[in-house]
Amino acid sequence: MIVSLWPELRRLAFRSACCMLLLCLFTGYTCKSQVGAGKEIHRERISINDHWKFFRYDTTPDKLMYDVRPEVTDRNDNVVADSKPTASVAVQASEQVLKRWILPSGNDFIADPSRHHRRPSGNPGEGFPFVQNNFDDRSWEVVDLPHDWAIKGPFYKEQDAIVGGGMGRLPVQGVAWYRRKINIPVADKGKTVYLDIDGAMSYAIVWLNGRLVGGWPYGYNSFRLDLTPYIRPGGDNQLAIRLDNPTNSARWYPGGGIYRNVWLTKVNPVHVAQWGTFITTENVSASSAIVKVSVRASNQSAADRPIEIVTDIYTANEKGEAGGKKIVTMPASVITVKAGASYQATQQVTLQHPLLWGPPPAQYPHLYLAVTRLISSGKQVDEYQTLFGVRSLTFDAEKGLLVNAAPVRIQGVNQHHDLGAIGAAFNVRAAERQLEILRELGCNAIRLAHNPPAPELLDLTDRMGFLVIDEIFDNWERKKTPLDFHLIFPDWHEPDTRAFVRRDRNHPSVMAWSFGNEVGEQYTGEQGATLAKELYDIVREEDSTRPATASMNYAKPDMPFPRVMDILSLNYQGEGIRDAPAYQRLKGISTSPLYPAFRQRFPGKLIVSSETASALSTRGTYLFPVTAAISAPVEEGAGGNSRLQQVSAYELYTAAFGASPDKVFTSQDKHRYVAGEFVWSGFDYLGEPTPYYAARSSYSGIMDLAGFKKDRFYLYQSRWRPAYKMAHILPHWTWPDRVGAVIPVHVFTSGDEAELFLNGVSLGRKHKGQYEYRLRWDSVTYQPGILSVVTYKNGRLWAADTVRTAGAPAQLQLTADRRNIATDGKDLSFITLRVCDSEGVLIPSACYPVHFEVSGPGEIIATDNGDPADLVAFPSPERKAFNGLALVIIRVKKGGTGPIKVTAQSPGLTPAQVILNRP
């Protein structure tokens, strides 16, 4: 039931004709600012993603930089993830940098007007060719946004690469420019025109018609710049955007480029301000709920203006549109807004018998649409739409999380922002596919590690019913890498934090804010706690309805840092860090299990494990011998093979600071007051290739980088979906070199008992004991044939699984996740290749070269196989299958018509094909 509901919702929500409208609506704006046909357009939000000119320097870049940076003397990023952050290095700025012209871009998010930045006189960069209207950029590459300049590679393979394993071995570094002309018709004279950038990595600086507009350094935040003073109505206006990605600026793959959507927003001078509505719900029950709508109206005209604010509420349909007749009109507010200022008014209404938003399967994520109209001098001047949900959240120290008064166990994962082989460039379908796989897993919550996401990702979590911890910073003043966010934190932490909360606070899926992850200030006592309190206060000023926290891997209950937090967000400390016998000799933080100590010190605060496990594995790889422990660190010959850069998939081996799922489950079951967990991580991600630095991507995912399920998927599914009848055997059963040798067999099942059979002969029946989450037959002697298991629950037949010995490799098979995809140039089909014998049995060790071809209006975006050690560039149509599987990602060319044939070939094997968009 969990799985079957969401494909239908996806089909309804993402029909090609409505895709762009959905994106516009979910971000809180209208595309044409009208609910009914025939209304005057008061607000336009226009995508300008297409046809940018792109140039990245090969040699020494220009000198139009935001600020000077400290010299990097140690570029080594091969460090353990829980290494202690260090103090920043002071540098002296010069008058040549553009920082003073960029800082005023954040003024709207600095609460104290006396601290607003004043723009100096002058126009830096005005003589630089790239910002000029008449510069000839015909030789530049033509790209569409979102765009990640680094993902096409090639990978850096050398030992001392300029970008090492920590940042994914891809060319993220350097300075690049984007140019595009925007047409502003004469009819727009008198309008206010904004440039809205959802994310650009990083140090974005924008010119229009040769004049410096402003910018935003932090690459993960969305931001707005006012283009109005620089526009020439009646023709083309030249945008030029400079980005600067330093090496050693991240602990994972950040991507490069304008990697999220970009918009022009055109409004009248009197309009709803940026992210200018805030909708909250109170006294929520099945019978009624109080809905409050705060509206900030901005007056950019030259005179004071009286404004009437009227808000109507509708149910929202699957497309994010008004789904029927108006439910209620809120009492109007009448205000006067001074010229050049803004003013906030709050409206309130009681909804009768509201449709509540909540996480499936027990609840349903209903959404509402608020349509706010501004009326001045009897004329409507703006219309602004906001999607929201009616729901209550209770964070109870004993009962855990309650959504709409019903307990919800947090079954969450951590997600980095990259989308595997397509990189950091956000794609709705790629993100939706990940969420669908997580829903099948039984996951109900996402922690966004460790930065604000693309806005459309939260649109998806709203619609699909995932709970979210929304996080902004991985570090504050103390650095983790030499050129990370600590360089701009003093100037930008307030604007970044306020912008982050304002953008996302209407999303019902967001259940809590996190303003830090494993920050170095944990180590600095009261000084660090004081800074934490400053950030906490900023978050709560912007939104007092949700808890605010920062995740702790070092701070202990008796330290000042945890006192600041509304909820206790623990990374690995609950089950203990390096505390088990196999870990105690390892260097680094060592912590005994601390759930009881935190509970005793903070009896009124909810505890959640914001990072658990960090188990490691390579999909389909099984190494011998197998540890008898329930958790062990990866070591050479003990779960790891450094030559092949592979980790055993028995799902017992972990990072040095981590723990197996079995150990985490035990700790959580012994401390049921803990609200749940966020596993590190849901999917493998680019960068942080623990334990093998020469690799491209992590090993910690429940799914690999291609989205293929590891065995661990079924272990979590057996726990998170206890009513789902499932059983899973590992390993595979094709071992021609191990006939007569011992191969341990493990079974994951939501049942409580199982009997294992080899070629029809019982190998015994086992029952799960207390704090046991897998059934183990560790002395099975390998014989080719059929290995099967029958499982039981409460003495009754439950589920079965079978693995069999594969024959000789004979054929390829292709399976598309979706056969019909939109022709908008954005939608994707993910096609899985399997290497099989003549009977269709997967060859589990097959690593044959495969060539993919496409005919018709489609194109290959990327290929992958989930192997962290594979350094073939993602756009390559040539890809080795890895342990029997490979992936090809297909896109229809914009406006393309007709069927698309995808073919896979490998020497000596029967080829395979699949047809997309078949008439």
CSV table of N, CA and C in Angstrom, one decimal, residues 357 359 391-395 400-403 408-413 444-448 458 461-462 466-471 504-514 540 543-549 566-567 569 606 608-610 675-678:
chain,number,residue,atom,x,y,z
A,357,TRP,N,-2.4,17.7,6.9
A,357,TRP,CA,-1.2,17.2,6.2
A,357,TRP,C,-0.5,16.3,7.2
A,359,PRO,N,2.3,12.5,7.4
A,359,PRO,CA,3.1,11.5,6.6
A,359,PRO,C,2.4,10.2,6.4
A,391,ARG,N,-1.4,21.2,9.9
A,391,ARG,CA,-0.9,20.1,10.7
A,391,ARG,C,-0.3,20.6,12.1
A,392,SER,N,-0.3,19.8,13.1
A,392,SER,CA,0.3,20.1,14.3
A,392,SER,C,1.5,19.2,14.6
A,393,LEU,N,2.6,19.7,15.2
A,393,LEU,CA,3.7,18.9,15.6
A,393,LEU,C,3.9,19.1,17.0
A,394,THR,N,4.1,18.0,17.7
A,394,THR,CA,4.4,18.0,19.1
A,394,THR,C,5.7,17.2,19.3
A,395,PHE,N,6.7,17.8,20.1
A,395,PHE,CA,8.0,17.1,20.3
A,395,PHE,C,8.0,16.7,21.8
A,400,GLY,N,8.1,11.0,21.9
A,400,GLY,CA,8.7,11.3,20.6
A,400,GLY,C,7.9,12.3,19.8
A,401,LEU,N,7.9,12.2,18.5
A,401,LEU,CA,7.2,13.1,17.6
A,401,LEU,C,5.8,12.7,17.5
A,402,LEU,N,4.9,13.7,17.6
A,402,LEU,CA,3.5,13.5,17.3
A,402,LEU,C,3.1,14.4,16.2
A,403,VAL,N,2.5,13.9,15.2
A,403,VAL,CA,2.0,14.7,14.1
A,403,VAL,C,0.5,14.6,14.1
A,408,VAL,N,4.5,9.4,15.5
A,408,VAL,CA,5.2,9.0,14.3
A,408,VAL,C,6.7,8.7,14.6
A,409,ARG,N,7.1,7.5,14.5
A,409,ARG,CA,8.5,7.1,14.7
A,409,ARG,C,9.3,7.7,13.5
A,410,ILE,N,10.4,8.4,13.8
A,410,ILE,CA,11.2,9.0,12.7
A,410,ILE,C,12.1,7.9,12.1
A,411,GLN,N,11.8,7.6,10.9
A,411,GLN,CA,12.6,6.6,10.1
A,411,GLN,C,13.2,7.3,8.9
A,412,GLY,N,14.3,8.0,9.2
A,412,GLY,CA,14.9,9.0,8.3
A,412,GLY,C,16.3,8.6,7.8
A,413,VAL,N,16.6,9.4,6.7
A,413,VAL,CA,18.0,9.3,6.1
A,413,VAL,C,18.5,10.7,5.9
A,444,ASN,N,10.4,7.9,6.2
A,444,ASN,CA,9.4,8.9,6.3
A,444,ASN,C,10.0,10.3,6.6
A,445,ALA,N,11.3,10.4,6.6
A,445,ALA,CA,11.9,11.7,7.0
A,445,ALA,C,13.3,11.8,6.3
A,446,ILE,N,13.6,13.1,6.0
A,446,ILE,CA,14.9,13.5,5.4
A,446,ILE,C,15.6,14.5,6.2
A,447,ARG,N,16.8,14.4,6.5
A,447,ARG,CA,17.6,15.5,7.0
A,447,ARG,C,18.5,15.9,5.8
A,448,LEU,N,18.5,17.2,5.6
A,448,LEU,CA,19.2,17.8,4.4
A,448,LEU,C,20.6,18.2,4.9
A,458,LEU,N,11.7,20.5,-1.6
A,458,LEU,CA,10.7,20.7,-0.5
A,458,LEU,C,9.3,20.6,-1.1
A,461,THR,N,8.7,16.9,-1.1
A,461,THR,CA,8.5,16.4,0.3
A,461,THR,C,7.2,16.8,0.8
A,462,ASP,N,6.7,18.0,0.5
A,462,ASP,CA,5.3,18.4,0.9
A,462,ASP,C,4.3,17.5,0.2
A,466,PHE,N,6.9,13.5,3.2
A,466,PHE,CA,8.1,13.3,4.0
A,466,PHE,C,8.3,14.4,5.0
A,467,LEU,N,8.8,14.0,6.2
A,467,LEU,CA,9.2,15.0,7.2
A,467,LEU,C,10.6,15.4,6.9
A,468,VAL,N,10.9,16.7,7.3
A,468,VAL,CA,12.3,17.2,6.9
A,468,VAL,C,12.9,18.0,8.0
A,469,ILE,N,14.2,17.7,8.3
A,469,ILE,CA,15.0,18.7,9.1
A,469,ILE,C,15.8,19.5,8.1
A,470,ASP,N,15.5,20.8,8.0
A,470,ASP,CA,16.1,21.7,7.1
A,470,ASP,C,17.3,22.3,7.7
A,471,GLU,N,18.5,22.1,7.1
A,471,GLU,CA,19.8,22.5,7.7
A,471,GLU,C,20.5,23.5,6.8
A,504,ASP,N,11.7,28.8,3.3
A,504,ASP,CA,11.2,27.5,3.5
A,504,ASP,C,10.1,27.3,4.6
A,505,ARG,N,9.7,28.4,5.3
A,505,ARG,CA,8.9,28.2,6.5
A,505,ARG,C,7.4,27.9,6.2
A,506,ASN,N,7.0,28.0,4.9
A,506,ASN,CA,5.6,27.6,4.6
A,506,ASN,C,5.5,26.2,4.2
A,507,HIS,N,6.6,25.4,4.1
A,507,HIS,CA,6.5,24.0,3.8
A,507,HIS,C,6.1,23.2,4.9
A,508,PRO,N,5.0,22.5,4.9
A,508,PRO,CA,4.5,21.7,6.0
A,508,PRO,C,5.5,20.5,6.3
A,509,SER,N,6.2,20.1,5.3
A,509,SER,CA,7.1,19.0,5.5
A,509,SER,C,8.3,19.4,6.4
A,510,VAL,N,8.6,20.6,6.5
A,510,VAL,CA,9.7,21.0,7.4
A,510,VAL,C,9.3,21.0,8.8
A,511,MET,N,9.9,20.1,9.6
A,511,MET,CA,9.4,19.9,11.0
A,511,MET,C,10.4,20.6,12.0
A,512,ALA,N,11.6,20.9,11.6
A,512,ALA,CA,12.6,21.5,12.5
A,512,ALA,C,13.7,22.2,11.6
A,513,TRP,N,14.3,23.2,12.3
A,513,TRP,CA,15.5,23.8,11.7
A,513,TRP,C,16.7,23.4,12.3
A,514,SER,N,17.8,23.2,11.5
A,514,SER,CA,19.1,22.9,12.0
A,514,SER,C,20.0,24.0,11.5
A,540,ARG,N,14.6,31.6,15.5
A,540,ARG,CA,13.3,31.7,16.2
A,540,ARG,C,12.6,33.0,16.0
A,543,ASP,N,10.9,32.2,12.8
A,543,ASP,CA,9.8,31.2,12.9
A,543,ASP,C,9.9,30.6,14.3
A,544,SER,N,8.9,31.0,15.1
A,544,SER,CA,8.8,30.5,16.5
A,544,SER,C,8.0,29.2,16.6
A,545,THR,N,7.5,28.7,15.4
A,545,THR,CA,6.6,27.5,15.5
A,545,THR,C,7.3,26.2,15.4
A,546,ARG,N,8.5,26.2,15.0
A,546,ARG,CA,9.3,24.9,14.9
A,546,ARG,C,10.5,25.0,15.8
A,547,PRO,N,10.9,23.8,16.3
A,547,PRO,CA,12.2,23.8,17.1
A,547,PRO,C,13.4,24.1,16.3
A,548,ALA,N,14.4,24.6,16.9
A,548,ALA,CA,15.7,24.9,16.3
A,548,ALA,C,16.8,24.1,17.0
A,549,THR,N,17.7,23.6,16.3
A,549,THR,CA,18.8,22.8,16.9
A,549,THR,C,20.0,22.8,16.0
A,566,ASP,N,16.5,23.4,21.2
A,566,ASP,CA,15.1,23.0,21.5
A,566,ASP,C,15.0,21.4,21.6
A,567,ILE,N,15.6,20.8,20.6
A,567,ILE,CA,15.7,19.3,20.6
A,567,ILE,C,17.1,18.9,20.6
A,569,SER,N,19.9,16.9,19.1
A,569,SER,CA,20.2,16.3,17.8
A,569,SER,C,21.6,15.7,17.8
A,606,LEU,N,13.1,16.5,23.6
A,606,LEU,CA,13.1,15.4,22.7
A,606,LEU,C,14.5,15.1,22.2
A,608,VAL,N,16.7,13.0,19.3
A,608,VAL,CA,16.7,12.3,18.0
A,608,VAL,C,18.1,12.1,17.5
A,609,SER,N,18.4,11.0,16.9
A,609,SER,CA,19.7,10.7,16.3
A,609,SER,C,19.7,11.3,14.9
A,610,SER,N,20.4,12.4,14.7
A,610,SER,CA,20.4,13.1,13.5
A,610,SER,C,21.4,12.4,12.5
A,675,ALA,N,13.3,9.6,19.6
A,675,ALA,CA,12.3,9.8,18.6
A,675,ALA,C,12.5,9.1,17.3
A,676,GLY,N,13.7,8.6,17.1
A,676,GLY,CA,14.1,7.9,15.9
A,676,GLY,C,15.4,8.3,15.4
A,677,GLU,N,15.7,8.0,14.1
A,677,GLU,CA,17.0,8.2,13.5
A,677,GLU,C,17.0,8.7,12.1
A,678,PHE,N,18.1,9.3,11.7
A,678,PHE,CA,18.4,9.7,10.4
A,678,PHE,C,19.7,9.0,10.0
